[in-house]
Amino acid sequence: MIYHNFDELLAQAAPHIRGGRTLAVVRPEDPNTLEAVVEAKNKGGLESILVGDKNKIAAGLRGLGHDPDSFAIVSADSDEDAVFTAADLVNEGKAHVIMKGLIETPILMKNLFKERCNFRTGKLISHICFVQIPSYHKIVALSDIALNIAPTLEQKRDILENAVDAMLRMGFDKPMVAVLAANEHVSEKMPETVDAAALKTMNQDGVIKNCVVEGPLSYDLAISPKVAAIKKCTSPVPGNVDLMIMPNISAGNILLKSLVYSAGAHRAGIVVGGRVPMVLPSRAAVAEDKYLPMLLAAAAG
């Protein structure tokens, strides 16, 4: 299915989310996280289990005008205890997404990756950012723009497969994947172009499945039907891309911020590759910035 905007994506995912998806929120002791939890419940039917200081969580809910008794709250005495409790909820099948509240990301990840949490699956943990660009005809995903700094070829394969798996669960049709570089010519002087060509070959050989991979591609060729027509591309990916694989974190981060601040794009990111999807918003993020990733993670879970 093609999603022209986030509203269409969420409408398609709504039955899946309302059918029993639950977040385990680690230390939701700040107003923005709690407000996002309430909004996700009221608008998206997404339930949450709030793990942390029970008194602070209850006080925060009351401060927003909500009855704490209407929410599932599990007491945790420390950051470590809160993370372990969230992991236990996942392993018991009671939670399907983990979200970060008022806890530092390194502390969350360090504890979540401990063996007792059973969170690692053997896959690379990677970030997917979904972007709604006013000038493009559908939602497009970028990966990885936040976690993996300079991925190797094998890591790029994991990043690609993680993203495709999540997108298929969210109802996307067979994703059109562009592996980005400065241009479409393979040169050993530009190692990212060699990696891109290798990923395309893996797809053609059936090693990478359930998508169509083209690369290396420049950004304009990937995103613009006009450029694709001028260059007489025969691949179905140019001008119709669903997923763009970044050569490194700097390129991805710069591209995303350019789209947001110069092209008016809206974005929402999730983390995949673990036992369940994760939402890792900035602790300073407002409720609106947390609400959409929560629902997308639930749709991908």
PDB file of C-alpha atoms in Angstrom:
ATOM      1  CA  MET A   1       0.000   0.000   0.000  1.00  0.00           C
ATOM      2  CA  ILE A   2       1.129   3.564  -0.685  1.00  0.00           C
ATOM      3  CA  TYR A   3       0.768   6.071   2.142  1.00  0.00           C
ATOM      4  CA  HIS A   4       0.535   9.653   0.931  1.00  0.00           C
ATOM      5  CA  ASN A   5       0.771  11.039   4.464  1.00  0.00           C
ATOM      6  CA  PHE A   6       0.929  10.031   8.117  1.00  0.00           C
ATOM      7  CA  ASP A   7      -2.851  10.215   8.513  1.00  0.00           C
ATOM      8  CA  GLU A   8      -3.305   7.471   5.914  1.00  0.00           C
ATOM      9  CA  LEU A   9      -0.624   5.331   7.520  1.00  0.00           C
ATOM     10  CA  LEU A  10      -2.181   5.630  10.971  1.00  0.00           C
ATOM     11  CA  ALA A  11      -5.678   4.955   9.622  1.00  0.00           C
ATOM     12  CA  GLN A  12      -4.460   1.726   8.035  1.00  0.00           C
ATOM     13  CA  ALA A  13      -2.583   0.725  11.194  1.00  0.00           C
ATOM     14  CA  ALA A  14      -5.405   1.611  13.597  1.00  0.00           C
ATOM     15  CA  PRO A  15      -7.021  -1.871  13.773  1.00  0.00           C
ATOM     16  CA  HIS A  16      -3.628  -3.452  14.488  1.00  0.00           C
ATOM     17  CA  ILE A  17      -2.819  -0.885  17.193  1.00  0.00           C
ATOM     18  CA  ARG A  18      -6.251  -1.084  18.816  1.00  0.00           C
ATOM     19  CA  GLY A  19      -6.095  -4.855  18.647  1.00  0.00           C
ATOM     20  CA  GLY A  20      -3.830  -5.107  21.654  1.00  0.00           C
ATOM     21  CA  ARG A  21      -0.603  -3.129  21.197  1.00  0.00           C
ATOM     22  CA  THR A  22       0.812  -1.839  24.495  1.00  0.00           C
ATOM     23  CA  LEU A  23       3.806   0.382  25.274  1.00  0.00           C
ATOM     24  CA  ALA A  24       6.110  -0.046  28.247  1.00  0.00           C
ATOM     25  CA  VAL A  25       7.208   3.513  29.033  1.00  0.00           C
ATOM     26  CA  VAL A  26      10.399   3.788  31.076  1.00  0.00           C
ATOM     27  CA  ARG A  27      10.269   6.588  33.661  1.00  0.00           C
ATOM     28  CA  PRO A  28       7.436   8.703  32.214  1.00  0.00           C
ATOM     29  CA  GLU A  29       7.843  11.281  34.964  1.00  0.00           C
ATOM     30  CA  ASP A  30       7.714  14.435  32.826  1.00  0.00           C
ATOM     31  CA  PRO A  31       4.616  16.244  31.515  1.00  0.00           C
ATOM     32  CA  ASN A  32       5.519  15.898  27.816  1.00  0.00           C
ATOM     33  CA  THR A  33       5.824  12.109  27.954  1.00  0.00           C
ATOM     34  CA  LEU A  34       2.645  11.738  29.996  1.00  0.00           C
ATOM     35  CA  GLU A  35       0.755  14.050  27.654  1.00  0.00           C
ATOM     36  CA  ALA A  36       1.918  11.947  24.690  1.00  0.00           C
ATOM     37  CA  VAL A  37       0.779   8.767  26.480  1.00  0.00           C
ATOM     38  CA  VAL A  38      -2.666  10.277  27.018  1.00  0.00           C
ATOM     39  CA  GLU A  39      -2.907  11.480  23.414  1.00  0.00           C
ATOM     40  CA  ALA A  40      -1.838   8.090  22.049  1.00  0.00           C
ATOM     41  CA  LYS A  41      -4.522   6.427  24.155  1.00  0.00           C
ATOM     42  CA  ASN A  42      -7.302   8.869  23.300  1.00  0.00           C
ATOM     43  CA  LYS A  43      -6.580   9.300  19.590  1.00  0.00           C
ATOM     44  CA  GLY A  44      -4.856   6.054  18.670  1.00  0.00           C
ATOM     45  CA  GLY A  45      -6.262   3.530  21.134  1.00  0.00           C
ATOM     46  CA  LEU A  46      -2.728   2.725  22.272  1.00  0.00           C
ATOM     47  CA  GLU A  47      -2.432   1.506  25.850  1.00  0.00           C
ATOM     48  CA  SER A  48       0.664   2.101  27.982  1.00  0.00           C
ATOM     49  CA  ILE A  49       2.207   0.623  31.107  1.00  0.00           C
ATOM     50  CA  LEU A  50       4.035   3.368  32.983  1.00  0.00           C
ATOM     51  CA  VAL A  51       7.179   2.155  34.763  1.00  0.00           C
ATOM     52  CA  GLY A  52       8.969   4.382  37.258  1.00  0.00           C
ATOM     53  CA  ASP A  53       8.408   6.448  40.393  1.00  0.00           C
ATOM     54  CA  LYS A  54       4.738   5.784  41.068  1.00  0.00           C
ATOM     55  CA  ASN A  55       4.213   8.947  43.109  1.00  0.00           C
ATOM     56  CA  LYS A  56       5.802  11.208  40.482  1.00  0.00           C
ATOM     57  CA  ILE A  57       3.851   9.561  37.667  1.00  0.00           C
ATOM     58  CA  ALA A  58       0.565   9.864  39.542  1.00  0.00           C
ATOM     59  CA  ALA A  59       1.267  13.498  40.426  1.00  0.00           C
ATOM     60  CA  GLY A  60       2.140  14.246  36.814  1.00  0.00           C
ATOM     61  CA  LEU A  61      -1.103  12.723  35.560  1.00  0.00           C
ATOM     62  CA  ARG A  62      -3.123  14.657  38.102  1.00  0.00           C
ATOM     63  CA  GLY A  63      -1.317  17.824  37.033  1.00  0.00           C
ATOM     64  CA  LEU A  64      -2.565  17.227  33.500  1.00  0.00           C
ATOM     65  CA  GLY A  65      -6.102  16.674  34.763  1.00  0.00           C
ATOM     66  CA  HIS A  66      -6.163  12.879  34.516  1.00  0.00           C
ATOM     67  CA  ASP A  67      -7.018  10.197  37.048  1.00  0.00           C
ATOM     68  CA  PRO A  68      -3.940   8.025  37.752  1.00  0.00           C
ATOM     69  CA  ASP A  69      -6.241   5.085  38.459  1.00  0.00           C
ATOM     70  CA  SER A  70      -7.117   5.046  34.745  1.00  0.00           C
ATOM     71  CA  PHE A  71      -3.538   4.077  33.877  1.00  0.00           C
ATOM     72  CA  ALA A  72      -1.412   1.009  34.542  1.00  0.00           C
ATOM     73  CA  ILE A  73       1.510   2.136  36.717  1.00  0.00           C
ATOM     74  CA  VAL A  74       4.308  -0.189  37.837  1.00  0.00           C
ATOM     75  CA  SER A  75       6.672   1.052  40.528  1.00  0.00           C
ATOM     76  CA  ALA A  76      10.444   0.967  39.912  1.00  0.00           C
ATOM     77  CA  ASP A  77      13.049   2.240  42.358  1.00  0.00           C
ATOM     78  CA  SER A  78      15.876   3.026  39.920  1.00  0.00           C
ATOM     79  CA  ASP A  79      16.700   3.440  36.241  1.00  0.00           C
ATOM     80  CA  GLU A  80      18.016  -0.119  36.105  1.00  0.00           C
ATOM     81  CA  ASP A  81      14.924  -1.496  37.810  1.00  0.00           C
ATOM     82  CA  ALA A  82      12.672   0.439  35.415  1.00  0.00           C
ATOM     83  CA  VAL A  83      14.467  -0.927  32.343  1.00  0.00           C
ATOM     84  CA  PHE A  84      14.451  -4.486  33.674  1.00  0.00           C
ATOM     85  CA  THR A  85      10.736  -4.211  34.445  1.00  0.00           C
ATOM     86  CA  ALA A  86       9.972  -2.951  30.929  1.00  0.00           C
ATOM     87  CA  ALA A  87      11.989  -5.836  29.453  1.00  0.00           C
ATOM     88  CA  ASP A  88      10.107  -8.313  31.635  1.00  0.00           C
ATOM     89  CA  LEU A  89       6.805  -6.913  30.358  1.00  0.00           C
ATOM     90  CA  VAL A  90       7.997  -7.498  26.791  1.00  0.00           C
ATOM     91  CA  ASN A  91       9.176 -11.038  27.506  1.00  0.00           C
ATOM     92  CA  GLU A  92       5.859 -11.825  29.203  1.00  0.00           C
ATOM     93  CA  GLY A  93       3.950 -10.616  26.140  1.00  0.00           C
ATOM     94  CA  LYS A  94       2.387  -7.721  28.038  1.00  0.00           C
ATOM     95  CA  ALA A  95       4.176  -4.963  26.097  1.00  0.00           C
ATOM     96  CA  HIS A  96       4.996  -4.673  22.407  1.00  0.00           C
ATOM     97  CA  VAL A  97       7.019  -1.442  22.309  1.00  0.00           C
ATOM     98  CA  ILE A  98       9.524   0.158  24.699  1.00  0.00           C
ATOM     99  CA  MET A  99       9.571   3.941  24.990  1.00  0.00           C
ATOM    100  CA  LYS A 100      12.044   6.188  26.745  1.00  0.00           C
ATOM    101  CA  GLY A 101      10.780   8.772  29.181  1.00  0.00           C
ATOM    102  CA  LEU A 102      12.903  10.704  31.678  1.00  0.00           C
ATOM    103  CA  ILE A 103      15.944   8.452  31.388  1.00  0.00           C
ATOM    104  CA  GLU A 104      19.146   9.001  29.439  1.00  0.00           C
ATOM    105  CA  THR A 105      19.403   6.941  26.263  1.00  0.00           C
ATOM    106  CA  PRO A 106      22.837   5.410  27.087  1.00  0.00           C
ATOM    107  CA  ILE A 107      21.522   4.213  30.468  1.00  0.00           C
ATOM    108  CA  LEU A 108      18.426   2.717  28.864  1.00  0.00           C
ATOM    109  CA  MET A 109      20.388   0.926  26.152  1.00  0.00           C
ATOM    110  CA  LYS A 110      23.164  -0.295  28.466  1.00  0.00           C
ATOM    111  CA  ASN A 111      20.678  -1.996  30.770  1.00  0.00           C
ATOM    112  CA  LEU A 112      18.328  -3.187  28.034  1.00  0.00           C
ATOM    113  CA  PHE A 113      21.190  -4.942  26.262  1.00  0.00           C
ATOM    114  CA  LYS A 114      22.137  -6.947  29.343  1.00  0.00           C
ATOM    115  CA  GLU A 115      21.608 -10.673  28.912  1.00  0.00           C
ATOM    116  CA  ARG A 116      18.887 -10.866  31.565  1.00  0.00           C
ATOM    117  CA  CYS A 117      16.637  -8.623  29.445  1.00  0.00           C
ATOM    118  CA  ASN A 118      16.684 -10.993  26.440  1.00  0.00           C
ATOM    119  CA  PHE A 119      16.240  -7.975  24.150  1.00  0.00           C
ATOM    120  CA  ARG A 120      18.936  -8.599  21.546  1.00  0.00           C
ATOM    121  CA  THR A 121      17.973 -10.855  18.645  1.00  0.00           C
ATOM    122  CA  GLY A 122      21.305 -11.085  16.853  1.00  0.00           C
ATOM    123  CA  LYS A 123      20.326  -8.283  14.476  1.00  0.00           C
ATOM    124  CA  LEU A 124      21.868  -4.830  14.345  1.00  0.00           C
ATOM    125  CA  ILE A 125      19.869  -2.207  16.231  1.00  0.00           C
ATOM    126  CA  SER A 126      19.019   0.558  13.767  1.00  0.00           C
ATOM    127  CA  HIS A 127      16.919   3.690  13.389  1.00  0.00           C
ATOM    128  CA  ILE A 128      14.248   4.384  10.777  1.00  0.00           C
ATOM    129  CA  CYS A 129      12.942   7.891  10.193  1.00  0.00           C
ATOM    130  CA  PHE A 130       9.670   8.210   8.288  1.00  0.00           C
ATOM    131  CA  VAL A 131       9.309  11.524   6.470  1.00  0.00           C
ATOM    132  CA  GLN A 132       6.341  13.299   4.920  1.00  0.00           C
ATOM    133  CA  ILE A 133       7.725  15.730   2.321  1.00  0.00           C
ATOM    134  CA  PRO A 134       5.251  18.262   0.856  1.00  0.00           C
ATOM    135  CA  SER A 135       6.740  17.955  -2.645  1.00  0.00           C
ATOM    136  CA  TYR A 136       6.844  14.133  -2.713  1.00  0.00           C
ATOM    137  CA  HIS A 137       3.854  11.918  -3.418  1.00  0.00           C
ATOM    138  CA  LYS A 138       4.189   9.487  -0.505  1.00  0.00           C
ATOM    139  CA  ILE A 139       5.832   8.765   2.835  1.00  0.00           C
ATOM    140  CA  VAL A 140       9.514   7.902   2.506  1.00  0.00           C
ATOM    141  CA  ALA A 141      11.830   6.328   5.085  1.00  0.00           C
ATOM    142  CA  LEU A 142      15.488   7.139   5.791  1.00  0.00           C
ATOM    143  CA  SER A 143      17.860   4.747   7.540  1.00  0.00           C
ATOM    144  CA  ASP A 144      20.135   4.977   9.439  1.00  0.00           C
ATOM    145  CA  ILE A 145      20.282   8.643  10.447  1.00  0.00           C
ATOM    146  CA  ALA A 146      20.745   8.321  14.210  1.00  0.00           C
ATOM    147  CA  LEU A 147      22.501   5.224  15.572  1.00  0.00           C
ATOM    148  CA  ASN A 148      25.059   3.631  13.247  1.00  0.00           C
ATOM    149  CA  ILE A 149      27.853   6.077  12.467  1.00  0.00           C
ATOM    150  CA  ALA A 150      29.781   4.504   9.580  1.00  0.00           C
ATOM    151  CA  PRO A 151      28.127   1.167   8.802  1.00  0.00           C
ATOM    152  CA  THR A 152      29.983  -1.597   7.006  1.00  0.00           C
ATOM    153  CA  LEU A 153      28.450  -3.413   4.053  1.00  0.00           C
ATOM    154  CA  GLU A 154      27.044  -6.139   6.304  1.00  0.00           C
ATOM    155  CA  GLN A 155      25.660  -3.527   8.688  1.00  0.00           C
ATOM    156  CA  LYS A 156      24.030  -1.703   5.770  1.00  0.00           C
ATOM    157  CA  ARG A 157      22.407  -4.984   4.814  1.00  0.00           C
ATOM    158  CA  ASP A 158      21.034  -5.296   8.365  1.00  0.00           C
ATOM    159  CA  ILE A 159      19.848  -1.684   8.304  1.00  0.00           C
ATOM    160  CA  LEU A 160      18.085  -2.285   4.986  1.00  0.00           C
ATOM    161  CA  GLU A 161      16.475  -5.555   6.074  1.00  0.00           C
ATOM    162  CA  ASN A 162      15.392  -4.118   9.437  1.00  0.00           C
ATOM    163  CA  ALA A 163      13.663  -1.250   7.674  1.00  0.00           C
ATOM    164  CA  VAL A 164      11.999  -3.442   5.044  1.00  0.00           C
ATOM    165  CA  ASP A 165      10.711  -5.848   7.714  1.00  0.00           C
ATOM    166  CA  ALA A 166       9.213  -2.972   9.712  1.00  0.00           C
ATOM    167  CA  MET A 167       7.654  -1.369   6.643  1.00  0.00           C
ATOM    168  CA  LEU A 168       6.032  -4.623   5.547  1.00  0.00           C
ATOM    169  CA  ARG A 169       4.479  -5.002   9.001  1.00  0.00           C
ATOM    170  CA  MET A 170       3.165  -1.460   8.667  1.00  0.00           C
ATOM    171  CA  GLY A 171       1.402  -2.348   5.427  1.00  0.00           C
ATOM    172  CA  PHE A 172       3.795  -0.908   2.851  1.00  0.00           C
ATOM    173  CA  ASP A 173       3.894  -2.767  -0.444  1.00  0.00           C
ATOM    174  CA  LYS A 174       7.187  -4.241  -1.625  1.00  0.00           C
ATOM    175  CA  PRO A 175       9.446  -1.271  -0.777  1.00  0.00           C
ATOM    176  CA  MET A 176      11.432   0.479  -3.478  1.00  0.00           C
ATOM    177  CA  VAL A 177      14.893   0.953  -1.919  1.00  0.00           C
ATOM    178  CA  ALA A 178      17.529   3.466  -3.025  1.00  0.00           C
ATOM    179  CA  VAL A 179      21.045   3.111  -1.634  1.00  0.00           C
ATOM    180  CA  LEU A 180      22.283   6.693  -1.711  1.00  0.00           C
ATOM    181  CA  ALA A 181      25.637   8.083  -2.814  1.00  0.00           C
ATOM    182  CA  ALA A 182      26.845  11.252  -4.529  1.00  0.00           C
ATOM    183  CA  ASN A 183      26.047   9.785  -7.953  1.00  0.00           C
ATOM    184  CA  GLU A 184      25.081   6.554  -9.673  1.00  0.00           C
ATOM    185  CA  HIS A 185      28.559   5.581 -10.816  1.00  0.00           C
ATOM    186  CA  VAL A 186      30.524   2.851  -9.017  1.00  0.00           C
ATOM    187  CA  SER A 187      34.047   3.892  -8.074  1.00  0.00           C
ATOM    188  CA  GLU A 188      36.525   2.395  -5.639  1.00  0.00           C
ATOM    189  CA  LYS A 189      37.457   5.964  -4.714  1.00  0.00           C
ATOM    190  CA  MET A 190      33.955   6.259  -3.238  1.00  0.00           C
ATOM    191  CA  PRO A 191      33.466   3.113  -1.120  1.00  0.00           C
ATOM    192  CA  GLU A 192      29.789   3.874  -0.502  1.00  0.00           C
ATOM    193  CA  THR A 193      29.123   3.355  -4.219  1.00  0.00           C
ATOM    194  CA  VAL A 194      30.761  -0.071  -4.075  1.00  0.00           C
ATOM    195  CA  ASP A 195      28.601  -0.993  -1.073  1.00  0.00           C
ATOM    196  CA  ALA A 196      25.488   0.240  -2.869  1.00  0.00           C
ATOM    197  CA  ALA A 197      26.213  -1.908  -5.906  1.00  0.00           C
ATOM    198  CA  ALA A 198      26.848  -4.911  -3.651  1.00  0.00           C
ATOM    199  CA  LEU A 199      23.482  -4.459  -1.919  1.00  0.00           C
ATOM    200  CA  LYS A 200      21.767  -4.286  -5.305  1.00  0.00           C
ATOM    201  CA  THR A 201      23.464  -7.541  -6.310  1.00  0.00           C
ATOM    202  CA  MET A 202      22.369  -9.210  -3.060  1.00  0.00           C
ATOM    203  CA  ASN A 203      18.802  -8.229  -3.897  1.00  0.00           C
ATOM    204  CA  GLN A 204      19.054  -9.516  -7.459  1.00  0.00           C
ATOM    205  CA  ASP A 205      20.512 -12.804  -6.176  1.00  0.00           C
ATOM    206  CA  GLY A 206      17.664 -13.264  -3.687  1.00  0.00           C
ATOM    207  CA  VAL A 207      19.799 -12.725  -0.588  1.00  0.00           C
ATOM    208  CA  ILE A 208      17.927  -9.528   0.305  1.00  0.00           C
ATOM    209  CA  LYS A 209      14.227 -10.246  -0.155  1.00  0.00           C
ATOM    210  CA  ASN A 210      10.803  -8.564  -0.261  1.00  0.00           C
ATOM    211  CA  CYS A 211      11.991  -5.308  -1.817  1.00  0.00           C
ATOM    212  CA  VAL A 212      13.586  -3.848  -4.944  1.00  0.00           C
ATOM    213  CA  VAL A 213      17.055  -2.380  -4.363  1.00  0.00           C
ATOM    214  CA  GLU A 214      18.744   0.105  -6.677  1.00  0.00           C
ATOM    215  CA  GLY A 215      22.102   1.738  -6.119  1.00  0.00           C
ATOM    216  CA  PRO A 216      24.157   3.700  -6.069  1.00  0.00           C
ATOM    217  CA  LEU A 217      21.668   6.509  -6.632  1.00  0.00           C
ATOM    218  CA  SER A 218      21.986  10.228  -6.053  1.00  0.00           C
ATOM    219  CA  TYR A 219      19.247  11.822  -3.952  1.00  0.00           C
ATOM    220  CA  ASP A 220      17.711  13.751  -6.849  1.00  0.00           C
ATOM    221  CA  LEU A 221      17.512  10.632  -8.988  1.00  0.00           C
ATOM    222  CA  ALA A 222      15.936   8.654  -6.158  1.00  0.00           C
ATOM    223  CA  ILE A 223      13.279  11.223  -5.283  1.00  0.00           C
ATOM    224  CA  SER A 224      12.440  13.022  -8.541  1.00  0.00           C
ATOM    225  CA  PRO A 225      10.350  11.408 -11.308  1.00  0.00           C
ATOM    226  CA  LYS A 226      11.460  14.256 -13.583  1.00  0.00           C
ATOM    227  CA  VAL A 227      15.167  13.507 -13.079  1.00  0.00           C
ATOM    228  CA  ALA A 228      14.494   9.789 -13.502  1.00  0.00           C
ATOM    229  CA  ALA A 229      12.748  10.480 -16.825  1.00  0.00           C
ATOM    230  CA  ILE A 230      15.542  12.751 -18.055  1.00  0.00           C
ATOM    231  CA  LYS A 231      18.145  10.087 -17.259  1.00  0.00           C
ATOM    232  CA  LYS A 232      15.920   7.414 -18.859  1.00  0.00           C
ATOM    233  CA  CYS A 233      16.100   5.054 -15.895  1.00  0.00           C
ATOM    234  CA  THR A 234      14.457   1.677 -16.396  1.00  0.00           C
ATOM    235  CA  SER A 235      14.508   0.657 -12.723  1.00  0.00           C
ATOM    236  CA  PRO A 236      11.210   1.111 -10.825  1.00  0.00           C
ATOM    237  CA  VAL A 237      13.033   2.775  -7.912  1.00  0.00           C
ATOM    238  CA  PRO A 238      14.149   6.207  -9.222  1.00  0.00           C
ATOM    239  CA  GLY A 239      11.429   8.790  -8.710  1.00  0.00           C
ATOM    240  CA  ASN A 240       9.348   6.315  -6.720  1.00  0.00           C
ATOM    241  CA  VAL A 241      11.516   5.481  -3.709  1.00  0.00           C
ATOM    242  CA  ASP A 242      10.040   4.225  -0.415  1.00  0.00           C
ATOM    243  CA  LEU A 243      13.259   3.732   1.554  1.00  0.00           C
ATOM    244  CA  MET A 244      16.624   5.457   1.284  1.00  0.00           C
ATOM    245  CA  ILE A 245      19.695   3.811   2.817  1.00  0.00           C
ATOM    246  CA  MET A 246      22.282   6.337   3.968  1.00  0.00           C
ATOM    247  CA  PRO A 247      26.030   5.968   3.363  1.00  0.00           C
ATOM    248  CA  ASN A 248      26.727   7.191   6.910  1.00  0.00           C
ATOM    249  CA  ILE A 249      25.101   8.969   9.828  1.00  0.00           C
ATOM    250  CA  SER A 250      26.346  12.430   8.815  1.00  0.00           C
ATOM    251  CA  ALA A 251      24.795  12.239   5.348  1.00  0.00           C
ATOM    252  CA  GLY A 252      21.533  10.965   6.796  1.00  0.00           C
ATOM    253  CA  ASN A 253      21.333  13.529   9.571  1.00  0.00           C
ATOM    254  CA  ILE A 254      22.101  16.405   7.223  1.00  0.00           C
ATOM    255  CA  LEU A 255      19.521  15.184   4.695  1.00  0.00           C
ATOM    256  CA  LEU A 256      16.807  14.832   7.323  1.00  0.00           C
ATOM    257  CA  LYS A 257      17.413  18.268   8.833  1.00  0.00           C
ATOM    258  CA  SER A 258      17.493  19.828   5.369  1.00  0.00           C
ATOM    259  CA  LEU A 259      14.108  18.293   4.593  1.00  0.00           C
ATOM    260  CA  VAL A 260      12.603  19.388   7.917  1.00  0.00           C
ATOM    261  CA  TYR A 261      13.979  22.918   8.155  1.00  0.00           C
ATOM    262  CA  SER A 262      14.164  23.863   4.472  1.00  0.00           C
ATOM    263  CA  ALA A 263      11.388  21.840   2.842  1.00  0.00           C
ATOM    264  CA  GLY A 264       8.735  21.755   5.587  1.00  0.00           C
ATOM    265  CA  ALA A 265       8.862  17.987   6.042  1.00  0.00           C
ATOM    266  CA  HIS A 266       7.342  16.190   9.029  1.00  0.00           C
ATOM    267  CA  ARG A 267       9.166  13.214  10.514  1.00  0.00           C
ATOM    268  CA  ALA A 268       8.893  10.450  13.092  1.00  0.00           C
ATOM    269  CA  GLY A 269      11.569   7.952  14.035  1.00  0.00           C
ATOM    270  CA  ILE A 270      11.588   4.489  15.590  1.00  0.00           C
ATOM    271  CA  VAL A 271      14.306   2.009  16.543  1.00  0.00           C
ATOM    272  CA  VAL A 272      14.163  -1.587  15.304  1.00  0.00           C
ATOM    273  CA  GLY A 273      16.230  -4.751  15.356  1.00  0.00           C
ATOM    274  CA  GLY A 274      15.522  -5.692  18.963  1.00  0.00           C
ATOM    275  CA  ARG A 275      12.863  -7.924  20.474  1.00  0.00           C
ATOM    276  CA  VAL A 276      10.330  -5.129  19.943  1.00  0.00           C
ATOM    277  CA  PRO A 277      10.485  -1.635  18.408  1.00  0.00           C
ATOM    278  CA  MET A 278      11.627   1.272  20.558  1.00  0.00           C
ATOM    279  CA  VAL A 279      10.860   4.981  20.719  1.00  0.00           C
ATOM    280  CA  LEU A 280      13.791   7.114  21.877  1.00  0.00           C
ATOM    281  CA  PRO A 281      12.670  10.748  21.814  1.00  0.00           C
ATOM    282  CA  SER A 282      14.748  13.558  23.221  1.00  0.00           C
ATOM    283  CA  ARG A 283      13.878  14.217  26.835  1.00  0.00           C
ATOM    284  CA  ALA A 284      13.142  17.810  25.790  1.00  0.00           C
ATOM    285  CA  ALA A 285      10.781  16.764  22.974  1.00  0.00           C
ATOM    286  CA  VAL A 286       7.233  18.059  23.224  1.00  0.00           C
ATOM    287  CA  ALA A 287       4.266  15.683  23.365  1.00  0.00           C
ATOM    288  CA  GLU A 288       3.460  16.144  19.669  1.00  0.00           C
ATOM    289  CA  ASP A 289       6.950  14.924  18.713  1.00  0.00           C
ATOM    290  CA  LYS A 290       6.505  11.782  20.831  1.00  0.00           C
ATOM    291  CA  TYR A 291       2.930  10.846  19.932  1.00  0.00           C
ATOM    292  CA  LEU A 292       3.470   9.950  16.260  1.00  0.00           C
ATOM    293  CA  PRO A 293       6.552   7.735  16.796  1.00  0.00           C
ATOM    294  CA  MET A 294       4.649   5.872  19.525  1.00  0.00           C
ATOM    295  CA  LEU A 295       1.912   4.900  17.091  1.00  0.00           C
ATOM    296  CA  LEU A 296       4.344   4.065  14.281  1.00  0.00           C
ATOM    297  CA  ALA A 297       6.356   1.813  16.596  1.00  0.00           C
ATOM    298  CA  ALA A 298       3.153   0.061  17.646  1.00  0.00           C
ATOM    299  CA  ALA A 299       2.254  -0.437  13.984  1.00  0.00           C
ATOM    300  CA  ALA A 300       5.703  -1.925  13.314  1.00  0.00           C
ATOM    301  CA  GLY A 301       5.615  -4.218  16.354  1.00  0.00           C
TER     302      GLY A 301
END
